Amino acid sequence: MDKYPFLKEAGSPFKDRDVTKMSDLTKKWDGQVIKGPALIGVPLSKSSISHSGASFAPGTIRQALGSTSAYSAELGGHVISDLLYDLGDIDIHVTDIVKSHEQIYHTMSELLTDHPDWVPLILGGDNSISYSTIKAIAQLKGTTAVFQFDAHHDVRNTEDGGPTNGTPFRRLLDEDIIEGQNLIQLGIREFSNSLSYEEYAKKHNVDIHTMGMIREKGLVPTIKDVLDTVKRRTDSIFISVDMDVLDQSHAPGCPAIGPGGLYTDELLQAVRYIAQDPRVAGIEIVEVDPTLDFRDMTSRAAAHVMLHALKGIKLARQLDLRQI
């Protein structure tokens, strides 16, 4: 095609030779040993108690992530040192939610067993996937602390609707997969929960931080105080980000939007701070519904959550290298 230098593939975006996008550094996984962060999608949304197109979110988040520059001014370099592998999506059963949860758990467990140095970057999916992802992490990585960014406790009973996106943390607590004192809930919002579920969480010693408490103290200072204590009694850390923790003006593409939530920059700073801990064993993004979104605002915010997690992980590794 040298004869036609101005003819290009249909839909090809503008390419600036001096800009490296995340898509330039992301590669389809070829089965080799995974060390460090790598992407995996979990496109489940049938278990949502309200309308949800969260099954489309892994695709829109990947697209938003791929179109973003890989350069971090604060790092003075790319947010990843080499390549970011993408393992693809976990197959979801067409109709059976319980079977879907089992497939998610077994896939995560087998991958983590075969690749113990993998740090999964999980693109959900609704919040019900947290039961399976955290179960796999906790059973392989030891006592696990979960930093749950969420407007809701997600400890609904399973009698009224089975295993839904409102039940994952009740299931994890009831089955003793995690301990209540090691579940740190950040961003619990007013008029979004019930007395019964708050009492359940308190009975299990869940560490609850409401939006009112966070507004008074600050999000990162809250995490700093908690992290020092949690690190002494756990082996690994998992970050679970339900995007409805954000104020509705920052995340319109969530099934359960509401006012009075976190601002995007607060969430990004918090995730980056936690991700600097070398024992972070994974991070998940859930509850993005592209069918409700405006100009992919929520998918873009989710992509930046992952970028800031990668930034925190790289900062931790740079510090380790300086100490050698």
Short mmCIF file of C-alpha atoms in Angstrom, two decimals:
data_model
loop_
_atom_site.label_atom_id
_atom_site.label_comp_id
_atom_site.label_asym_id
_atom_site.label_seq_id
_atom_site.Cartn_x
_atom_site.Cartn_y
_atom_site.Cartn_z
CA MET A 1 0.00 0.00 0.00
CA ASP A 2 3.05 2.28 -0.25
CA LYS A 3 1.56 3.65 -3.44
CA TYR A 4 -1.27 5.21 -1.35
CA PRO A 5 0.45 6.81 1.67
CA PHE A 6 -2.70 8.61 2.81
CA LEU A 7 -4.89 5.51 2.88
CA LYS A 8 -5.26 3.91 6.30
CA GLU A 9 -7.34 1.23 7.99
CA ALA A 10 -10.96 2.26 8.57
CA GLY A 11 -11.51 3.77 12.01
CA SER A 12 -7.82 4.16 12.79
CA PRO A 13 -7.30 6.87 15.43
CA PHE A 14 -4.82 9.71 15.19
CA LYS A 15 -1.36 8.50 16.12
CA ASP A 16 1.18 10.81 17.76
CA ARG A 17 4.62 9.19 17.54
CA ASP A 18 5.64 10.87 20.80
CA VAL A 19 2.74 9.56 22.92
CA THR A 20 2.59 6.03 24.31
CA LYS A 21 -0.95 4.94 25.07
CA MET A 22 -1.83 2.15 27.47
CA SER A 23 -3.02 0.16 24.46
CA ASP A 24 0.57 0.25 23.15
CA LEU A 25 1.74 -1.48 26.35
CA THR A 26 -1.15 -3.93 26.76
CA LYS A 27 -0.76 -7.39 25.27
CA LYS A 28 -3.01 -10.42 24.99
CA TRP A 29 -1.78 -13.04 27.44
CA ASP A 30 0.06 -15.88 25.71
CA GLY A 31 0.12 -18.29 28.64
CA GLN A 32 3.52 -17.45 30.03
CA VAL A 33 4.20 -16.94 33.74
CA ILE A 34 2.54 -13.77 35.07
CA LYS A 35 4.51 -11.63 37.48
CA GLY A 36 2.87 -8.46 38.73
CA PRO A 37 -0.35 -6.80 37.61
CA ALA A 38 -2.44 -8.15 34.74
CA LEU A 39 -6.03 -7.57 33.64
CA ILE A 40 -8.93 -10.00 33.74
CA GLY A 41 -12.60 -9.35 32.99
CA VAL A 42 -15.61 -10.75 34.85
CA PRO A 43 -18.69 -9.74 32.80
CA LEU A 44 -21.50 -10.80 35.15
CA SER A 45 -24.57 -8.65 35.79
CA LYS A 46 -27.48 -11.11 35.92
CA SER A 47 -27.19 -11.16 39.73
CA SER A 48 -27.98 -7.44 40.09
CA ILE A 49 -31.15 -6.65 42.05
CA SER A 50 -31.80 -3.70 39.74
CA HIS A 51 -31.35 -3.12 36.01
CA SER A 52 -27.66 -3.47 35.18
CA GLY A 53 -25.55 -3.60 32.06
CA ALA A 54 -22.40 -4.15 34.11
CA SER A 55 -21.57 -7.14 31.91
CA PHE A 56 -20.54 -4.60 29.25
CA ALA A 57 -18.18 -2.76 31.60
CA PRO A 58 -15.00 -4.82 31.09
CA GLY A 59 -15.08 -3.76 27.44
CA THR A 60 -15.73 -0.07 28.03
CA ILE A 61 -13.17 0.14 30.84
CA ARG A 62 -10.57 -1.56 28.64
CA GLN A 63 -11.34 0.94 25.87
CA ALA A 64 -11.01 3.89 28.24
CA LEU A 65 -7.80 2.48 29.70
CA GLY A 66 -6.30 1.79 26.28
CA SER A 67 -6.90 5.32 25.02
CA THR A 68 -5.16 6.90 28.03
CA SER A 69 -1.52 7.98 28.03
CA ALA A 70 0.75 5.60 29.93
CA TYR A 71 2.97 8.47 31.09
CA SER A 72 2.82 9.60 34.72
CA ALA A 73 4.37 13.01 35.37
CA GLU A 74 4.72 12.21 39.07
CA LEU A 75 6.58 8.99 38.30
CA GLY A 76 8.57 10.59 35.50
CA GLY A 77 7.90 7.57 33.33
CA HIS A 78 5.32 5.04 32.20
CA VAL A 79 3.01 3.62 34.84
CA ILE A 80 4.13 0.09 33.91
CA SER A 81 7.73 -0.90 33.32
CA ASP A 82 7.22 -3.47 30.56
CA LEU A 83 3.89 -4.88 29.34
CA LEU A 84 0.45 -5.20 30.88
CA TYR A 85 -1.02 -8.59 30.03
CA ASP A 86 -4.74 -9.01 29.47
CA LEU A 87 -5.97 -12.52 30.29
CA GLY A 88 -9.37 -11.98 28.68
CA ASP A 89 -12.76 -12.61 30.30
CA ILE A 90 -13.99 -15.39 32.57
CA ASP A 91 -16.82 -17.29 30.91
CA ILE A 92 -20.18 -16.58 32.54
CA HIS A 93 -23.03 -19.13 32.48
CA VAL A 94 -25.98 -17.91 30.44
CA THR A 95 -28.63 -18.39 33.16
CA ASP A 96 -27.10 -19.90 36.32
CA ILE A 97 -25.76 -17.29 38.77
CA VAL A 98 -24.40 -19.81 41.29
CA LYS A 99 -22.57 -21.68 38.52
CA SER A 100 -21.17 -18.36 37.30
CA HIS A 101 -19.83 -17.62 40.77
CA GLU A 102 -18.25 -21.08 40.88
CA GLN A 103 -16.61 -20.55 37.49
CA ILE A 104 -15.21 -17.20 38.64
CA TYR A 105 -13.86 -18.71 41.86
CA HIS A 106 -12.27 -21.75 40.20
CA THR A 107 -10.69 -19.69 37.41
CA MET A 108 -9.23 -17.16 39.85
CA SER A 109 -8.05 -19.89 42.22
CA GLU A 110 -6.37 -21.94 39.49
CA LEU A 111 -4.69 -18.90 37.93
CA LEU A 112 -3.40 -17.70 41.30
CA THR A 113 -2.11 -21.18 42.13
CA ASP A 114 -0.24 -21.40 38.83
CA HIS A 115 0.91 -17.76 38.96
CA PRO A 116 1.43 -16.84 42.64
CA ASP A 117 3.08 -13.50 41.74
CA TRP A 118 0.08 -12.34 39.71
CA VAL A 119 -1.67 -9.22 40.99
CA PRO A 120 -5.12 -9.40 39.37
CA LEU A 121 -6.70 -6.20 38.06
CA ILE A 122 -10.32 -7.34 37.90
CA LEU A 123 -12.85 -5.60 35.67
CA GLY A 124 -16.42 -6.41 36.73
CA GLY A 125 -19.22 -7.03 36.50
CA ASP A 126 -21.63 -6.42 39.36
CA ASN A 127 -20.67 -6.58 43.03
CA SER A 128 -21.71 -10.22 43.41
CA ILE A 129 -18.37 -11.23 41.86
CA SER A 130 -16.62 -10.04 45.04
CA TYR A 131 -17.64 -13.22 46.84
CA SER A 132 -15.75 -15.36 44.33
CA THR A 133 -12.73 -13.10 43.76
CA ILE A 134 -12.09 -12.47 47.46
CA LYS A 135 -12.69 -16.13 48.35
CA ALA A 136 -9.96 -17.16 45.90
CA ILE A 137 -7.55 -14.50 47.19
CA ALA A 138 -8.18 -15.27 50.86
CA GLN A 139 -7.82 -19.02 50.52
CA LEU A 140 -4.47 -18.71 48.75
CA LYS A 141 -2.92 -15.58 50.29
CA GLY A 142 -3.76 -16.12 53.96
CA THR A 143 -5.65 -13.76 56.26
CA THR A 144 -6.90 -11.00 53.99
CA ALA A 145 -7.89 -7.41 54.69
CA VAL A 146 -10.47 -5.98 52.31
CA PHE A 147 -10.72 -2.24 51.72
CA GLN A 148 -14.26 -1.93 50.41
CA PHE A 149 -15.07 1.40 48.75
CA ASP A 150 -18.86 1.35 48.62
CA ALA A 151 -21.98 3.34 49.39
CA HIS A 152 -23.58 0.15 50.70
CA HIS A 153 -22.71 -2.51 53.27
CA ASP A 154 -23.62 -5.28 50.79
CA VAL A 155 -24.68 -7.62 53.59
CA ARG A 156 -28.23 -8.29 52.39
CA ASN A 157 -29.77 -11.62 53.37
CA THR A 158 -29.73 -14.36 50.74
CA GLU A 159 -33.23 -15.64 51.58
CA ASP A 160 -35.05 -12.86 49.74
CA GLY A 161 -33.19 -13.03 46.46
CA GLY A 162 -30.36 -15.51 46.55
CA PRO A 163 -26.74 -14.51 45.88
CA THR A 164 -27.09 -11.02 44.42
CA ASN A 165 -24.88 -7.96 44.08
CA GLY A 166 -26.10 -6.94 47.55
CA THR A 167 -24.96 -10.10 49.37
CA PRO A 168 -21.23 -10.73 48.72
CA PHE A 169 -19.84 -9.52 52.03
CA ARG A 170 -22.50 -11.28 54.09
CA ARG A 171 -21.57 -14.53 52.37
CA LEU A 172 -17.87 -13.93 52.97
CA LEU A 173 -18.48 -13.18 56.66
CA ASP A 174 -20.98 -16.00 57.24
CA GLU A 175 -18.56 -18.52 55.73
CA ASP A 176 -15.61 -17.16 57.75
CA ILE A 177 -13.67 -16.43 54.58
CA ILE A 178 -12.81 -12.99 55.98
CA GLU A 179 -13.06 -11.58 59.49
CA GLY A 180 -15.26 -8.57 60.18
CA GLN A 181 -12.44 -6.61 61.77
CA ASN A 182 -10.50 -6.98 58.51
CA LEU A 183 -13.34 -5.64 56.35
CA ILE A 184 -12.85 -1.87 56.11
CA GLN A 185 -15.88 -0.18 54.57
CA LEU A 186 -15.17 3.28 53.20
CA GLY A 187 -17.83 5.70 51.95
CA ILE A 188 -21.00 4.21 53.45
CA ARG A 189 -23.62 6.73 52.44
CA GLU A 190 -26.71 8.16 54.13
CA PHE A 191 -30.12 6.81 53.10
CA SER A 192 -28.55 3.91 51.24
CA ASN A 193 -28.71 1.09 53.80
CA SER A 194 -30.91 -0.29 56.59
CA LEU A 195 -30.74 -0.57 60.38
CA SER A 196 -30.79 -4.36 60.18
CA TYR A 197 -27.78 -4.51 57.88
CA GLU A 198 -25.87 -1.91 59.87
CA GLU A 199 -26.48 -3.97 63.00
CA TYR A 200 -25.31 -7.11 61.19
CA ALA A 201 -22.08 -5.38 60.14
CA LYS A 202 -21.45 -4.05 63.65
CA LYS A 203 -22.19 -7.44 65.20
CA HIS A 204 -19.41 -8.87 63.02
CA ASN A 205 -17.03 -6.03 64.00
CA VAL A 206 -16.86 -4.60 60.49
CA ASP A 207 -14.80 -1.40 60.45
CA ILE A 208 -17.34 1.09 59.09
CA HIS A 209 -16.40 4.58 57.88
CA THR A 210 -19.40 6.60 56.74
CA MET A 211 -19.23 9.57 54.41
CA GLY A 212 -19.85 11.84 57.40
CA MET A 213 -16.82 10.39 59.20
CA ILE A 214 -14.70 10.69 56.05
CA ARG A 215 -15.73 14.31 55.48
CA GLU A 216 -14.70 15.11 59.05
CA LYS A 217 -11.34 13.32 59.01
CA GLY A 218 -10.39 12.91 55.34
CA LEU A 219 -10.19 9.68 53.33
CA VAL A 220 -6.44 9.12 53.14
CA PRO A 221 -5.88 10.01 56.84
CA THR A 222 -8.62 7.50 57.71
CA ILE A 223 -6.89 4.81 55.67
CA LYS A 224 -3.48 5.63 57.15
CA ASP A 225 -4.78 5.04 60.67
CA VAL A 226 -6.49 1.78 59.71
CA LEU A 227 -3.72 0.37 57.54
CA ASP A 228 -1.07 0.34 60.27
CA THR A 229 -3.30 -1.76 62.51
CA VAL A 230 -4.60 -4.06 59.78
CA LYS A 231 -1.10 -4.85 58.48
CA ARG A 232 -0.15 -6.37 61.83
CA ARG A 233 -2.90 -9.00 61.73
CA THR A 234 -3.25 -9.89 58.04
CA ASP A 235 -1.16 -11.45 55.29
CA SER A 236 -2.59 -9.72 52.23
CA ILE A 237 -4.72 -6.76 51.15
CA PHE A 238 -7.48 -6.66 48.55
CA ILE A 239 -9.05 -3.47 47.19
CA SER A 240 -12.70 -3.65 46.17
CA VAL A 241 -14.06 -0.56 44.43
CA ASP A 242 -17.80 -0.28 43.86
CA MET A 243 -17.96 2.79 41.67
CA ASP A 244 -21.21 3.91 43.31
CA VAL A 245 -19.05 5.10 46.20
CA LEU A 246 -18.56 8.17 44.03
CA ASP A 247 -20.98 11.05 44.06
CA GLN A 248 -23.58 10.72 41.30
CA SER A 249 -22.12 13.78 39.56
CA HIS A 250 -18.82 11.90 39.18
CA ALA A 251 -20.21 8.47 38.26
CA PRO A 252 -23.53 8.69 36.42
CA GLY A 253 -23.08 5.20 34.98
CA CYS A 254 -23.83 3.25 38.16
CA PRO A 255 -27.09 1.42 38.89
CA ALA A 256 -27.30 2.90 42.41
CA ILE A 257 -26.23 6.52 42.04
CA GLY A 258 -26.80 9.02 44.82
CA PRO A 259 -25.64 12.40 46.13
CA GLY A 260 -23.14 12.91 48.93
CA GLY A 261 -20.48 10.45 47.77
CA LEU A 262 -16.73 10.63 47.26
CA TYR A 263 -15.12 12.81 44.62
CA THR A 264 -13.05 11.09 41.95
CA ASP A 265 -9.73 12.60 43.02
CA GLU A 266 -10.30 11.38 46.60
CA LEU A 267 -10.83 7.84 45.39
CA LEU A 268 -7.79 7.93 43.11
CA GLN A 269 -5.53 9.19 45.90
CA ALA A 270 -6.83 6.55 48.29
CA VAL A 271 -6.36 3.65 45.88
CA ARG A 272 -2.85 4.82 45.01
CA TYR A 273 -1.98 5.06 48.70
CA ILE A 274 -3.18 1.54 49.53
CA ALA A 275 -1.59 0.06 46.39
CA GLN A 276 1.84 1.16 47.61
CA ASP A 277 1.66 -1.58 50.23
CA PRO A 278 3.66 -4.54 48.82
CA ARG A 279 1.10 -7.02 50.16
CA VAL A 280 -1.70 -5.79 47.90
CA ALA A 281 -2.95 -9.00 46.27
CA GLY A 282 -5.43 -7.51 43.83
CA ILE A 283 -8.00 -4.87 43.01
CA GLU A 284 -11.46 -5.08 41.48
CA ILE A 285 -13.79 -2.54 39.87
CA VAL A 286 -17.52 -3.30 40.01
CA GLU A 287 -20.91 -1.71 39.32
CA VAL A 288 -20.19 0.27 36.16
CA ASP A 289 -23.16 0.22 33.78
CA PRO A 290 -22.16 1.63 30.38
CA THR A 291 -25.82 1.65 29.27
CA LEU A 292 -26.55 4.36 31.86
CA ASP A 293 -23.32 6.31 31.48
CA PHE A 294 -22.76 9.76 29.97
CA ARG A 295 -19.79 10.05 27.58
CA ASP A 296 -18.21 7.05 29.34
CA MET A 297 -17.53 9.18 32.43
CA THR A 298 -17.80 6.25 34.83
CA SER A 299 -15.74 3.88 32.67
CA ARG A 300 -13.07 6.56 32.36
CA ALA A 301 -13.05 7.05 36.13
CA ALA A 302 -12.75 3.27 36.58
CA ALA A 303 -9.82 3.20 34.15
CA HIS A 304 -8.09 5.89 36.18
CA VAL A 305 -8.67 3.90 39.36
CA MET A 306 -6.69 1.09 37.73
CA LEU A 307 -4.02 3.52 36.54
CA HIS A 308 -3.58 4.87 40.06
CA ALA A 309 -3.42 1.34 41.43
CA LEU A 310 -0.65 0.60 38.92
CA LYS A 311 1.05 3.81 39.94
CA GLY A 312 0.96 2.81 43.61
CA ILE A 313 2.35 -0.64 42.80
CA LYS A 314 5.18 0.87 40.78
CA LEU A 315 5.99 3.38 43.53
CA ALA A 316 6.25 0.50 46.00
CA ARG A 317 8.62 -1.38 43.73
CA GLN A 318 10.77 1.68 43.11
CA LEU A 319 11.11 2.09 46.87
CA ASP A 320 12.08 -1.57 47.24
CA LEU A 321 14.80 -1.16 44.59
CA ARG A 322 16.20 1.92 46.34
CA GLN A 323 16.42 -0.06 49.59
CA ILE A 324 18.39 -2.95 48.06
#
